[in-house]
N, CA, C and O atoms as a DFTB+ gen file, in Angstrom:
672 C
 N C O
     1  1     -21.166     -13.096     -24.166
     2  2     -19.901     -12.370     -24.128
     3  2     -19.954     -11.175     -23.187
     4  3     -18.998     -10.995     -22.433
     5  1     -20.993     -10.343     -23.168
     6  2     -21.016      -9.237     -22.217
     7  2     -20.943      -9.705     -20.769
     8  3     -20.359      -9.010     -19.938
     9  1     -21.516     -10.862     -20.439
    10  2     -21.439     -11.355     -19.065
    11  2     -19.996     -11.674     -18.694
    12  3     -19.577     -11.409     -17.567
    13  1     -19.236     -12.236     -19.623
    14  2     -17.838     -12.541     -19.373
    15  2     -17.058     -11.261     -19.088
    16  3     -16.243     -11.224     -18.167
    17  1     -17.302     -10.215     -19.873
    18  2     -16.618      -8.950     -19.691
    19  2     -16.955      -8.348     -18.321
    20  3     -16.068      -7.845     -17.630
    21  1     -18.217      -8.400     -17.934
    22  2     -18.604      -7.867     -16.621
    23  2     -17.904      -8.643     -15.511
    24  3     -17.452      -8.046     -14.534
    25  1     -17.808      -9.966     -15.645
    26  2     -17.108     -10.779     -14.650
    27  2     -15.639     -10.420     -14.584
    28  3     -15.058     -10.387     -13.499
    29  1     -15.030     -10.152     -15.726
    30  2     -13.613      -9.786     -15.745
    31  2     -13.377      -8.461     -15.032
    32  3     -12.381      -8.296     -14.328
    33  1     -14.291      -7.523     -15.215
    34  2     -14.153      -6.233     -14.538
    35  2     -14.270      -6.422     -13.034
    36  3     -13.515      -5.811     -12.277
    37  1     -15.196      -7.251     -12.591
    38  2     -15.362      -7.496     -11.162
    39  2     -14.102      -8.114     -10.570
    40  3     -13.680      -7.727      -9.480
    41  1     -13.507      -9.049     -11.257
    42  2     -12.294      -9.693     -10.762
    43  2     -11.153      -8.687     -10.707
    44  3     -10.391      -8.664      -9.741
    45  1     -11.034      -7.870     -11.719
    46  2      -9.931      -6.917     -11.776
    47  2     -10.026      -5.866     -10.674
    48  3      -8.997      -5.359     -10.225
    49  1     -11.227      -5.529     -10.230
    50  2     -11.363      -4.481      -9.233
    51  2     -11.557      -5.019      -7.823
    52  3     -11.623      -4.233      -6.878
    53  1     -11.649      -6.324      -7.655
    54  2     -11.819      -6.892      -6.315
    55  2     -10.572      -6.639      -5.479
    56  3      -9.456      -6.653      -5.998
    57  1     -10.765      -6.407      -4.175
    58  2      -9.600      -6.159      -3.324
    59  2      -8.875      -7.472      -3.053
    60  3      -9.496      -8.534      -3.039
    61  1      -7.563      -7.401      -2.837
    62  2      -6.782      -8.604      -2.583
    63  2      -7.225      -9.283      -1.288
    64  3      -7.757      -8.645      -0.381
    65  1      -6.995     -10.563      -1.230
    66  2      -7.362     -11.329      -0.035
    67  2      -6.479     -10.922       1.141
    68  3      -5.338     -10.496       0.965
    69  1      -7.031     -11.063       2.336
    70  2      -6.257     -10.805       3.541
    71  2      -5.199     -11.893       3.701
    72  3      -5.392     -13.014       3.230
    73  1      -4.091     -11.578       4.354
    74  2      -3.069     -12.603       4.583
    75  2      -3.628     -13.776       5.388
    76  3      -4.521     -13.610       6.219
    77  1      -3.096     -14.937       5.127
    78  2      -3.488     -16.135       5.860
    79  2      -2.639     -16.257       7.114
    80  3      -1.415     -16.144       7.060
    81  1      -3.292     -16.486       8.234
    82  2      -2.580     -16.754       9.482
    83  2      -2.591     -18.263       9.670
    84  3      -3.646     -18.846       9.924
    85  1      -1.424     -18.910       9.547
    86  2      -1.373     -20.377       9.567
    87  2      -1.817     -20.960      10.907
    88  3      -1.889     -20.250      11.909
    89  1      -2.113     -22.252      10.912
    90  2      -2.530     -22.934      12.136
    91  2      -1.342     -23.298      13.020
    92  3      -1.485     -23.430      14.236
    93  1      -0.171     -23.459      12.408
    94  2       1.017     -23.796      13.191
    95  2       2.279     -23.529      12.383
    96  3       2.246     -23.431      11.157
    97  1       3.389     -23.414      13.103
    98  2       4.700     -23.244      12.473
    99  2       5.783     -23.506      13.504
   100  3       5.726     -22.992      14.621
   101  1       6.766     -24.306      13.127
   102  2       7.971     -24.556      13.934
   103  2       7.653     -24.993      15.367
   104  3       8.383     -24.646      16.295
   105  1       6.572     -25.748      15.550
   106  2       6.219     -26.254      16.875
   107  2       5.270     -25.363      17.662
   108  3       4.827     -25.745      18.745
   109  1       4.950     -24.184      17.141
   110  2       3.971     -23.287      17.779
   111  2       2.627     -23.515      17.106
   112  3       2.540     -23.544      15.878
   113  1       1.580     -23.678      17.907
   114  2       0.242     -23.963      17.369
   115  2      -0.722     -22.854      17.758
   116  3      -0.653     -22.309      18.860
   117  1      -1.622     -22.528      16.836
   118  2      -2.615     -21.486      17.099
   119  2      -3.416     -21.856      18.344
   120  3      -3.914     -22.975      18.460
   121  1      -3.534     -20.918      19.264
   122  2      -4.256     -21.143      20.515
   123  2      -5.762     -20.989      20.320
   124  3      -6.549     -21.540      21.089
   125  1      -6.163     -20.240      19.292
   126  2      -7.573     -19.975      19.022
   127  2      -7.673     -19.401      17.612
   128  3      -6.653     -19.092      16.995
   129  1      -8.888     -19.256      17.099
   130  2      -9.035     -18.576      15.800
   131  2      -8.528     -17.137      15.896
   132  3      -8.387     -16.586      16.988
   133  1      -8.261     -16.545      14.749
   134  2      -7.778     -15.161      14.702
   135  2      -8.863     -14.209      15.200
   136  3     -10.057     -14.451      15.020
   137  1      -8.424     -13.132      15.825
   138  2      -9.323     -12.028      16.183
   139  2      -9.263     -11.001      15.071
   140  3      -8.223     -10.810      14.440
   141  1     -10.392     -10.338      14.837
   142  2     -10.529      -9.403      13.724
   143  2     -10.948      -8.031      14.261
   144  3     -11.902      -7.922      15.031
   145  1     -10.228      -6.995      13.848
   146  2     -10.529      -5.630      14.278
   147  2     -10.615      -4.733      13.058
   148  3      -9.964      -4.983      12.044
   149  1     -11.424      -3.684      13.162
   150  2     -11.518      -2.706      12.085
   151  2     -11.202      -1.323      12.649
   152  3     -10.723      -1.202      13.776
   153  1     -11.469      -0.289      11.867
   154  2     -11.140       1.087      12.281
   155  2     -11.867       1.499      13.559
   156  3     -11.347       2.299      14.338
   157  1     -13.048       0.966      13.776
   158  2     -13.819       1.318      14.972
   159  2     -13.377       0.542      16.201
   160  3     -13.445       1.060      17.315
   161  1     -12.924      -0.696      16.014
   162  2     -12.647      -1.571      17.157
   163  2     -11.164      -1.749      17.469
   164  3     -10.828      -2.438      18.432
   165  1     -10.269      -1.151      16.688
   166  2      -8.831      -1.370      16.873
   167  2      -8.366      -0.999      18.283
   168  3      -7.420      -1.599      18.795
   169  1      -9.013      -0.023      18.916
   170  2      -8.587       0.397      20.253
   171  2      -8.918      -0.642      21.316
   172  3      -8.378      -0.584      22.421
   173  1      -9.789      -1.583      21.006
   174  2     -10.044      -2.698      21.926
   175  2      -8.804      -3.594      22.020
   176  3      -8.587      -4.267      23.028
   177  1      -8.006      -3.594      20.968
   178  2      -6.802      -4.432      20.921
   179  2      -5.544      -3.618      21.235
   180  3      -4.717      -4.042      22.042
   181  1      -5.400      -2.468      20.609
   182  2      -4.198      -1.656      20.761
   183  2      -4.605      -0.326      21.369
   184  3      -4.835       0.647      20.651
   185  1      -4.690      -0.285      22.650
   186  2      -5.071       0.948      23.324
   187  2      -3.853       1.854      23.422
   188  3      -2.859       1.503      24.060
   189  1      -3.931       3.005      22.796
   190  2      -2.840       3.960      22.862
   191  2      -1.958       4.015      21.632
   192  3      -1.221       4.985      21.456
   193  1      -2.009       2.995      20.768
   194  2      -1.187       3.014      19.552
   195  2      -2.016       2.901      18.283
   196  3      -1.466       2.932      17.182
   197  1      -3.299       2.774      18.415
   198  2      -4.160       2.639      17.239
   199  2      -4.094       3.824      16.310
   200  3      -4.308       3.679      15.106
   201  1      -3.799       5.011      16.849
   202  2      -3.754       6.218      16.026
   203  2      -2.732       6.116      14.905
   204  3      -2.967       6.602      13.799
   205  1      -1.598       5.485      15.187
   206  2      -0.557       5.339      14.159
   207  2      -1.110       4.566      12.972
   208  3      -0.929       4.981      11.827
   209  1      -1.771       3.465      13.224
   210  2      -2.312       2.644      12.148
   211  2      -3.432       3.359      11.410
   212  3      -3.520       3.274      10.185
   213  1      -4.283       4.057      12.139
   214  2      -5.372       4.802      11.508
   215  2      -4.831       5.936      10.642
   216  3      -5.391       6.224       9.585
   217  1      -3.751       6.581      11.076
   218  2      -3.148       7.665      10.297
   219  2      -2.639       7.172       8.945
   220  3      -2.570       7.940       7.986
   221  1      -2.283       5.893       8.870
   222  2      -1.806       5.302       7.622
   223  2      -2.902       4.514       6.906
   224  3      -2.599       3.676       6.057
   225  1      -4.150       4.767       7.229
   226  2      -5.263       4.202       6.475
   227  2      -5.593       2.758       6.780
   228  3      -6.067       2.043       5.897
   229  1      -5.358       2.302       8.004
   230  2      -5.688       0.927       8.358
   231  2      -7.179       0.661       8.150
   232  3      -8.027       1.466       8.537
   233  1      -7.482      -0.480       7.533
   234  2      -8.881      -0.877       7.401
   235  2      -9.183      -2.111       8.236
   236  3     -10.278      -2.233       8.784
   237  1      -8.226      -3.026       8.341
   238  2      -8.437      -4.294       9.027
   239  2      -7.168      -4.710       9.759
   240  3      -6.060      -4.508       9.262
   241  1      -7.337      -5.291      10.939
   242  2      -6.245      -5.920      11.672
   243  2      -6.709      -7.308      12.088
   244  3      -7.748      -7.457      12.732
   245  1      -5.943      -8.314      11.720
   246  2      -6.182      -9.672      12.196
   247  2      -5.018     -10.056      13.083
   248  3      -3.866      -9.750      12.775
   249  1      -5.316     -10.724      14.182
   250  2      -4.266     -11.116      15.117
   251  2      -4.517     -12.536      15.588
   252  3      -5.661     -12.957      15.761
   253  1      -3.435     -13.263      15.793
   254  2      -3.548     -14.651      16.254
   255  2      -2.398     -14.968      17.193
   256  3      -1.252     -14.591      16.945
   257  1      -2.717     -15.659      18.263
   258  2      -1.737     -16.072      19.271
   259  2      -1.391     -17.544      19.045
   260  3      -2.262     -18.363      18.751
   261  1      -0.105     -17.862      19.188
   262  2       0.396     -19.225      19.011
   263  2       1.064     -19.683      20.300
   264  3       1.945     -19.005      20.827
   265  1       0.641     -20.831      20.799
   266  2       1.233     -21.408      22.010
   267  2       2.460     -22.215      21.616
   268  3       2.426     -23.007      20.674
   269  1       3.530     -22.003      22.346
   270  2       4.779     -22.683      22.051
   271  2       4.918     -24.001      22.776
   272  3       4.089     -24.350      23.616
   273  1       5.968     -24.734      22.449
   274  2       6.279     -25.967      23.170
   275  2       6.545     -25.654      24.646
   276  3       6.775     -24.500      25.010
   277  1       6.514     -26.653      25.462
   278  2       6.728     -26.459      26.897
   279  2       8.025     -25.683      27.146
   280  3       9.064     -25.974      26.554
   281  1       7.940     -24.703      28.023
   282  2       9.101     -23.889      28.366
   283  2       9.304     -22.685      27.462
   284  3      10.181     -21.860      27.721
   285  1       8.519     -22.573      26.420
   286  2       8.633     -21.447      25.486
   287  2       7.413     -20.540      25.634
   288  3       6.324     -21.010      25.963
   289  1       7.593     -19.247      25.392
   290  2       6.484     -18.301      25.440
   291  2       5.660     -18.322      24.169
   292  3       6.029     -18.949      23.176
   293  1       4.553     -17.634      24.221
   294  2       3.679     -17.523      23.048
   295  2       4.306     -16.603      22.005
   296  3       5.183     -15.794      22.307
   297  1       3.832     -16.752      20.773
   298  2       4.172     -15.863      19.671
   299  2       2.858     -15.271      19.172
   300  3       1.853     -15.976      19.083
   301  1       2.862     -13.979      18.845
   302  2       1.666     -13.293      18.379
   303  2       1.936     -12.710      16.992
   304  3       2.973     -12.088      16.758
   305  1       0.990     -12.921      16.078
   306  2       1.070     -12.363      14.729
   307  2      -0.044     -11.339      14.575
   308  3      -1.210     -11.638      14.832
   309  1       0.319     -10.128      14.154
   310  2      -0.639      -9.073      13.848
   311  2      -0.466      -8.689      12.382
   312  3       0.646      -8.383      11.954
   313  1      -1.550      -8.702      11.610
   314  2      -1.508      -8.243      10.230
   315  2      -2.422      -7.042      10.096
   316  3      -3.540      -7.043      10.610
   317  1      -1.948      -6.022       9.410
   318  2      -2.715      -4.794       9.206
   319  2      -2.842      -4.536       7.715
   320  3      -1.840      -4.482       7.002
   321  1      -4.057      -4.377       7.248
   322  2      -4.268      -3.964       5.860
   323  2      -4.366      -2.449       5.852
   324  3      -5.226      -1.866       6.512
   325  1      -3.473      -1.815       5.094
   326  2      -3.413      -0.365       5.028
   327  2      -4.044       0.115       3.722
   328  3      -4.424      -0.697       2.879
   329  1      -4.156       1.434       3.554
   330  2      -4.799       2.003       2.371
   331  2      -3.993       1.764       1.095
   332  3      -4.573       1.646       0.015
   333  1      -2.663       1.691       1.203
   334  2      -1.816       1.543       0.018
   335  2      -0.478       0.935       0.430
   336  3      -0.154       0.891       1.616
   337  1       0.298       0.465      -0.547
   338  2       1.653       0.008      -0.216
   339  2       2.498       1.115       0.420
   340  3       3.299       0.839       1.312
   341  1       2.332       2.344      -0.020
   342  2       3.091       3.449       0.575
   343  2       2.732       3.605       2.053
   344  3       3.599       3.920       2.868
   345  1       1.467       3.387       2.406
   346  2       1.053       3.456       3.808
   347  2       1.645       2.304       4.613
   348  3       2.094       2.505       5.742
   349  1       1.651       1.098       4.045
   350  2       2.254      -0.050       4.738
   351  2       3.740       0.206       4.972
   352  3       4.262      -0.101       6.044
   353  1       4.418       0.763       3.978
   354  2       5.822       1.124       4.126
   355  2       5.993       2.160       5.235
   356  3       6.925       2.070       6.034
   357  1       5.096       3.139       5.283
   358  2       5.165       4.176       6.307
   359  2       5.062       3.619       7.711
   360  3       5.824       4.014       8.593
   361  1       4.120       2.696       7.932
   362  2       3.988       2.073       9.256
   363  2       5.244       1.276       9.566
   364  3       5.746       1.310      10.689
   365  1       5.753       0.556       8.566
   366  2       6.978      -0.231       8.766
   367  2       8.132       0.671       9.197
   368  3       8.849       0.335      10.140
   369  1       8.327       1.802       8.532
   370  2       9.450       2.663       8.890
   371  2       9.238       3.302      10.263
   372  3      10.205       3.680      10.924
   373  1       8.014       3.422      10.686
   374  2       7.715       3.943      12.028
   375  2       8.094       2.911      13.094
   376  3       8.445       3.280      14.215
   377  1       8.024       1.621      12.753
   378  2       8.169       0.547      13.732
   379  2       9.493      -0.193      13.688
   380  3       9.875      -0.813      14.681
   381  1      10.195      -0.149      12.586
   382  2      11.353      -1.036      12.421
   383  2      12.482      -0.727      13.389
   384  3      12.762       0.423      13.727
   385  1      13.110      -1.801      13.813
   386  2      14.338      -1.708      14.603
   387  2      15.016      -3.062      14.532
   388  3      14.371      -4.065      14.225
   389  1      16.280      -3.102      14.805
   390  2      17.015      -4.357      14.743
   391  2      17.723      -4.516      13.418
   392  3      17.995      -3.543      12.714
   393  1      18.017      -5.759      13.093
   394  2      18.779      -6.075      11.881
   395  2      17.837      -6.342      10.710
   396  3      16.713      -6.799      10.919
   397  1      18.279      -6.063       9.473
   398  2      17.446      -6.377       8.314
   399  2      17.144      -7.876       8.259
   400  3      17.980      -8.700       8.632
   401  1      15.953      -8.218       7.795
   402  2      15.540      -9.617       7.659
   403  2      14.965      -9.817       6.263
   404  3      14.407      -8.890       5.675
   405  1      15.102     -11.016       5.741
   406  2      14.671     -11.330       4.380
   407  2      13.236     -11.874       4.391
   408  3      13.014     -13.067       4.184
   409  1      12.264     -10.980       4.638
   410  2      10.849     -11.354       4.659
   411  2      10.078     -10.203       4.025
   412  3      10.372      -9.038       4.291
   413  1       9.094     -10.520       3.189
   414  2       8.281      -9.477       2.572
   415  2       9.105      -8.576       1.686
   416  3      10.076      -9.016       1.070
   417  1       8.718      -7.300       1.620
   418  2       9.422      -6.333       0.777
   419  2      10.419      -5.498       1.558
   420  3      11.219      -4.770       0.969
   421  1      10.378      -5.594       2.845
   422  2      11.313      -4.919       3.726
   423  2      11.013      -5.411       5.123
   424  3       9.850      -5.466       5.520
   425  1      12.041      -5.772       5.881
   426  2      11.804      -6.350       7.205
   427  2      12.965      -6.064       8.130
   428  3      14.093      -5.822       7.699
   429  1      12.654      -6.101       9.425
   430  2      13.696      -6.024      10.446
   431  2      13.325      -6.969      11.580
   432  3      12.149      -7.216      11.851
   433  1      14.363      -7.493      12.238
   434  2      14.168      -8.387      13.376
   435  2      15.041      -7.898      14.517
   436  3      16.238      -7.667      14.342
   437  1      14.440      -7.742      15.680
   438  2      15.199      -7.370      16.864
   439  2      14.383      -7.597      18.111
   440  3      13.174      -7.368      18.119
   441  1      15.027      -8.039      19.152
   442  2      14.394      -8.228      20.464
   443  2      13.159      -9.134      20.393
   444  3      12.157      -8.884      21.062
   445  1      13.245     -10.184      19.576
   446  2      12.145     -11.141      19.487
   447  2      11.005     -10.724      18.590
   448  3       9.975     -11.396      18.546
   449  1      11.171      -9.608      17.859
   450  2      10.082      -9.086      17.028
   451  2      10.513      -8.924      15.580
   452  3      11.575      -8.375      15.287
   453  1       9.666      -9.413      14.681
   454  2       9.843      -9.239      13.235
   455  2       8.794      -8.244      12.762
   456  3       7.605      -8.423      13.023
   457  1       9.228      -7.195      12.066
   458  2       8.331      -6.260      11.404
   459  2       8.589      -6.373       9.912
   460  3       9.744      -6.429       9.492
   461  1       7.534      -6.408       9.098
   462  2       7.736      -6.338       7.655
   463  2       6.516      -5.756       6.967
   464  3       5.432      -5.673       7.542
   465  1       6.721      -5.353       5.717
   466  2       5.624      -4.876       4.886
   467  2       5.682      -5.601       3.555
   468  3       6.752      -5.988       3.085
   469  1       4.520      -5.778       2.960
   470  2       4.415      -6.354       1.621
   471  2       3.080      -5.907       1.044
   472  3       2.027      -6.106       1.650
   473  1       3.142      -5.301      -0.133
   474  2       1.917      -4.762      -0.723
   475  2       1.285      -3.757       0.232
   476  3       1.970      -2.874       0.750
   477  1      -0.003      -3.886       0.465
   478  2      -0.716      -2.971       1.373
   479  2      -0.705      -3.465       2.813
   480  3      -1.467      -2.955       3.635
   481  1       0.117      -4.420       3.137
   482  2       0.076      -5.052       4.456
   483  2       1.335      -4.770       5.277
   484  3       2.459      -4.837       4.779
   485  1       1.107      -4.454       6.542
   486  2       2.168      -4.346       7.538
   487  2       1.940      -5.489       8.520
   488  3       0.811      -5.732       8.946
   489  1       3.018      -6.191       8.879
   490  2       2.900      -7.369       9.739
   491  2       3.917      -7.283      10.868
   492  3       5.070      -6.903      10.666
   493  1       3.460      -7.646      12.055
   494  2       4.300      -7.737      13.243
   495  2       4.177      -9.152      13.793
   496  3       3.070      -9.657      13.979
   497  1       5.307      -9.786      14.052
   498  2       5.326     -11.119      14.660
   499  2       6.275     -11.031      15.847
   500  3       7.453     -10.715      15.677
   501  1       5.771     -11.307      17.052
   502  2       6.658     -11.163      18.202
   503  2       6.534     -12.335      19.173
   504  3       5.461     -12.898      19.392
   505  1       7.690     -12.668      19.742
   506  2       7.774     -13.714      20.763
   507  2       7.681     -13.050      22.128
   508  3       8.374     -12.068      22.393
   509  1       6.835     -13.577      22.983
   510  2       6.706     -13.010      24.320
   511  2       7.919     -13.314      25.185
   512  3       8.199     -12.592      26.142
   513  1       8.645     -14.386      24.849
   514  2       9.928     -14.706      25.497
   515  2      10.906     -15.068      24.397
   516  3      10.704     -16.035      23.662
   517  1      11.953     -14.293      24.291
   518  2      12.918     -14.511      23.216
   519  2      13.807     -15.716      23.513
   520  3      14.312     -15.872      24.625
   521  1      13.990     -16.565      22.501
   522  2      14.901     -17.704      22.542
   523  2      15.238     -18.054      21.096
   524  3      14.613     -17.534      20.172
   525  1      16.213     -18.924      20.896
   526  2      16.543     -19.347      19.528
   527  2      15.358     -20.067      18.876
   528  3      15.063     -19.851      17.701
   529  1      14.684     -20.925      19.649
   530  2      13.508     -21.626      19.101
   531  2      12.405     -20.647      18.761
   532  3      11.758     -20.773      17.721
   533  1      12.182     -19.660      19.638
   534  2      11.142     -18.664      19.386
   535  2      11.489     -17.832      18.150
   536  3      10.609     -17.496      17.358
   537  1      12.776     -17.502      17.987
   538  2      13.180     -16.759      16.789
   539  2      12.844     -17.566      15.533
   540  3      12.355     -17.008      14.551
   541  1      13.101     -18.857      15.563
   542  2      12.754     -19.705      14.423
   543  2      11.263     -19.690      14.139
   544  3      10.853     -19.654      12.978
   545  1      10.449     -19.716      15.182
   546  2       8.995     -19.683      15.009
   547  2       8.547     -18.328      14.466
   548  3       7.696     -18.264      13.579
   549  1       9.118     -17.250      14.995
   550  2       8.772     -15.907      14.520
   551  2       9.081     -15.791      13.028
   552  3       8.245     -15.326      12.253
   553  1      10.274     -16.210      12.630
   554  2      10.655     -16.118      11.216
   555  2       9.796     -17.027      10.346
   556  3       9.402     -16.634       9.248
   557  1       9.499     -18.238      10.818
   558  2       8.678     -19.172      10.060
   559  2       7.258     -18.640       9.874
   560  3       6.701     -18.705       8.778
   561  1       6.683     -18.119      10.946
   562  2       5.340     -17.539      10.836
   563  2       5.354     -16.318       9.918
   564  3       4.454     -16.153       9.094
   565  1       6.358     -15.470      10.054
   566  2       6.454     -14.297       9.194
   567  2       6.559     -14.672       7.727
   568  3       5.898     -14.069       6.881
   569  1       7.382     -15.657       7.421
   570  2       7.532     -16.085       6.013
   571  2       6.245     -16.696       5.478
   572  3       5.902     -16.493       4.313
   573  1       5.523     -17.447       6.322
   574  2       4.257     -18.040       5.888
   575  2       3.230     -16.947       5.586
   576  3       2.526     -17.020       4.579
   577  1       3.145     -15.952       6.440
   578  2       2.203     -14.853       6.207
   579  2       2.611     -14.084       4.951
   580  3       1.761     -13.772       4.117
   581  1       3.895     -13.778       4.808
   582  2       4.365     -13.049       3.625
   583  2       4.044     -13.813       2.343
   584  3       3.645     -13.208       1.348
   585  1       4.213     -15.130       2.356
   586  2       3.931     -15.940       1.171
   587  2       2.449     -15.907       0.806
   588  3       2.095     -16.100      -0.357
   589  1       1.579     -15.664       1.791
   590  2       0.142     -15.634       1.516
   591  2      -0.325     -14.288       0.956
   592  3      -1.478     -14.161       0.544
   593  1       0.542     -13.300       0.936
   594  2       0.206     -11.980       0.394
   595  2       0.647     -11.963      -1.063
   596  3       1.843     -11.938      -1.355
   597  1      -0.302     -11.978      -1.959
   598  2       0.012     -12.072      -3.384
   599  2       0.465     -10.776      -4.017
   600  3       1.146     -10.796      -5.041
   601  1       0.107      -9.668      -3.439
   602  2       0.428      -8.379      -4.048
   603  2       1.779      -7.851      -3.570
   604  3       2.282      -8.251      -2.521
   605  1       2.344      -6.960      -4.349
   606  2       3.521      -6.211      -3.948
   607  2       3.226      -4.734      -4.213
   608  3       2.171      -4.393      -4.747
   609  1       4.137      -3.884      -3.849
   610  2       3.935      -2.459      -4.068
   611  2       5.245      -1.727      -3.948
   612  3       6.312      -2.337      -3.891
   613  1       5.156      -0.414      -3.911
   614  2       6.341       0.418      -3.858
   615  2       6.270       1.368      -2.668
   616  3       5.185       1.794      -2.272
   617  1       7.426       1.697      -2.101
   618  2       7.446       2.766      -1.097
   619  2       7.028       4.076      -1.775
   620  3       6.947       4.132      -3.002
   621  1       6.764       5.116      -1.003
   622  2       6.440       6.407      -1.610
   623  2       7.569       6.870      -2.531
   624  3       8.731       6.524      -2.318
   625  1       7.227       7.648      -3.545
   626  2       8.216       8.111      -4.528
   627  2       9.385       8.819      -3.858
   628  3      10.535       8.601      -4.242
   629  1       9.118       9.656      -2.873
   630  2      10.193      10.372      -2.189
   631  2      11.174       9.402      -1.534
   632  3      12.387       9.590      -1.628
   633  1      10.664       8.379      -0.879
   634  2      11.544       7.393      -0.219
   635  2      12.398       6.653      -1.241
   636  3      13.540       6.302      -0.947
   637  1      11.864       6.410      -2.432
   638  2      12.640       5.717      -3.470
   639  2      13.763       6.589      -4.005
   640  3      14.719       6.066      -4.578
   641  1      13.676       7.904      -3.835
   642  2      14.706       8.818      -4.347
   643  2      15.853       9.008      -3.364
   644  3      16.906       9.525      -3.737
   645  1      15.666       8.600      -2.123
   646  2      16.710       8.760      -1.116
   647  2      17.827       7.743      -1.335
   648  3      17.559       6.635      -1.800
   649  1      19.075       8.092      -1.011
   650  2      20.165       7.106      -1.137
   651  2      19.948       5.955      -0.157
   652  3      19.529       6.182       0.978
   653  1      20.223       4.756      -0.573
   654  2      20.011       3.562       0.265
   655  2      20.989       3.520       1.444
   656  3      20.631       3.066       2.531
   657  1      22.199       3.983       1.234
   658  2      23.219       3.917       2.286
   659  2      22.761       4.702       3.503
   660  3      22.388       5.871       3.404
   661  1      22.797       4.043       4.648
   662  2      22.467       4.693       5.907
   663  2      21.003       4.692       6.278
   664  3      20.652       5.170       7.356
   665  1      20.130       4.170       5.424
   666  2      18.699       4.164       5.732
   667  2      18.289       2.974       6.585
   668  3      17.269       3.042       7.272
   669  1      19.039       1.906       6.564
   670  2      18.650       0.723       7.353
   671  2      19.258       0.767       8.726
   672  3      19.040      -0.142       9.527
């Protein structure tokens, strides 16, 4: 019985799994395995913008490129694990633009790019060339990644106290 209890404690305190980056969606196929970055290596990928993610407690960034059908540009998915759901929300509010989208716990889509947050994760999915087909792939990839994130969370308490009207 004590071994069972110790196992239960380990499971309860284990960190959630990283989001899954699918192999394909809507005709776009992964061009290669995902690249993995941490707090030390993030500047190898995002030179000049890594500070924003580090300020919100980024621990891990996984990124994957998807090649589109002939005549379509690539789509890129970036997932960031932040220190808390409030931090993921903070990065999202720093990045969001466009129209609201129904992905994750809060999302926006504009100019070929989907931004969303869910739990401790902030996700960016962008088409290098915007088209209706690319928009479908961006949304499909975003929904697949969001579905792989099992946790949810809350924005910071102050943000929850603000009136909703005019914030989007």
